[in-house]
Amino acid sequence: MSKQSNLTIKGQVTIPKDVRDALGLRPGEPVEFDWNAAGEAVIRKGRERSAAERRVAEGLAALEAIRGRHRTGRPIEDIMRDLRGDDPLP
């Protein structure tokens, strides 16, 4: 079975429905891309991430989203104290 799809300007490709169904792919699930010895792309259902792996990925994405935005030159302890409203530690 051979199917064709177009690549968008953002580098996205729609996987045809019958291919998704044959591979058991659902929205939000991982998809693996590999290459065989002939240099052809191979697509397969990816391994599901564990809950811990998903939390780590979400945390890293959140950190990446704010990288470089909060440079104050102040020690982190002072910033955290201001955020929490804590009194200085003795």
Short mmCIF file of C-alpha atoms in Angstrom, two decimals:
data_model
loop_
_atom_site.label_atom_id
_atom_site.label_comp_id
_atom_site.label_asym_id
_atom_site.label_seq_id
_atom_site.Cartn_x
_atom_site.Cartn_y
_atom_site.Cartn_z
CA MET A 1 0.00 0.00 0.00
CA SER A 2 1.43 3.35 -1.00
CA LYS A 3 0.03 6.66 0.24
CA GLN A 4 1.10 10.24 -0.34
CA SER A 5 0.73 13.42 1.70
CA ASN A 6 2.06 16.97 1.37
CA LEU A 7 4.57 18.65 3.66
CA THR A 8 3.36 21.99 5.06
CA ILE A 9 5.51 25.08 5.37
CA LYS A 10 5.84 24.21 9.09
CA GLY A 11 7.25 20.77 8.25
CA GLN A 12 4.06 18.93 9.20
CA VAL A 13 2.57 15.97 7.36
CA THR A 14 -0.92 14.55 7.74
CA ILE A 15 -0.80 10.77 8.10
CA PRO A 16 -3.67 9.35 6.02
CA LYS A 17 -6.52 7.87 8.07
CA ASP A 18 -6.13 4.32 6.78
CA VAL A 19 -2.41 4.42 7.70
CA ARG A 20 -3.24 5.77 11.19
CA ASP A 21 -5.84 3.05 11.61
CA ALA A 22 -3.46 0.31 10.41
CA LEU A 23 -0.78 1.46 12.88
CA GLY A 24 -3.25 2.07 15.70
CA LEU A 25 -2.26 5.74 15.98
CA ARG A 26 -4.42 8.17 17.94
CA PRO A 27 -4.05 11.95 18.42
CA GLY A 28 -1.38 12.86 20.96
CA GLU A 29 0.40 9.50 20.76
CA PRO A 30 4.09 9.27 19.84
CA VAL A 31 5.13 8.31 16.31
CA GLU A 32 8.62 7.00 15.48
CA PHE A 33 10.47 7.74 12.26
CA ASP A 34 13.42 5.59 11.20
CA TRP A 35 15.42 4.88 8.04
CA ASN A 36 16.17 1.50 6.53
CA ALA A 37 19.34 0.44 4.68
CA ALA A 38 17.90 1.73 1.39
CA GLY A 39 17.50 5.22 2.90
CA GLU A 40 13.71 4.97 2.98
CA ALA A 41 11.74 6.44 5.86
CA VAL A 42 9.88 3.99 8.09
CA ILE A 43 7.02 5.15 10.31
CA ARG A 44 5.70 3.19 13.29
CA LYS A 45 3.72 3.66 16.46
CA GLY A 46 6.05 5.04 19.12
CA ARG A 47 6.54 3.78 22.65
CA GLU A 48 4.18 5.31 25.18
CA ARG A 49 5.97 7.46 27.75
CA SER A 50 5.48 6.71 31.42
CA ALA A 51 3.74 9.25 33.67
CA ALA A 52 7.14 10.22 35.10
CA GLU A 53 8.60 10.74 31.62
CA ARG A 54 5.61 12.91 30.66
CA ARG A 55 6.04 15.05 33.82
CA VAL A 56 9.75 15.52 33.13
CA ALA A 57 9.03 16.49 29.50
CA GLU A 58 6.35 18.96 30.60
CA GLY A 59 8.70 20.48 33.18
CA LEU A 60 11.50 20.83 30.65
CA ALA A 61 9.12 22.43 28.15
CA ALA A 62 7.98 24.91 30.82
CA LEU A 63 11.59 25.79 31.66
CA GLU A 64 12.43 26.19 27.98
CA ALA A 65 9.46 28.52 27.55
CA ILE A 66 10.79 30.94 30.19
CA ARG A 67 14.51 30.59 29.48
CA GLY A 68 16.23 33.97 29.47
CA ARG A 69 13.17 35.95 30.52
CA HIS A 70 13.87 36.49 34.20
CA ARG A 71 17.36 37.89 34.61
CA THR A 72 17.32 40.21 37.60
CA GLY A 73 20.84 39.90 38.95
CA ARG A 74 19.35 39.09 42.36
CA PRO A 75 20.13 35.91 44.29
CA ILE A 76 17.46 33.24 43.82
CA GLU A 77 16.92 33.11 47.60
CA ASP A 78 15.80 36.77 47.56
CA ILE A 79 13.46 36.19 44.63
CA MET A 80 11.89 33.12 46.28
CA ARG A 81 11.51 35.00 49.58
CA ASP A 82 9.69 37.82 47.76
CA LEU A 83 7.42 35.35 45.97
CA ARG A 84 6.53 33.45 49.14
CA GLY A 85 6.40 36.50 51.38
CA ASP A 86 8.77 34.80 53.82
CA ASP A 87 10.75 36.64 56.42
CA PRO A 88 14.51 36.34 56.01
CA LEU A 89 16.01 33.26 57.61
CA PRO A 90 18.22 33.87 60.66
#
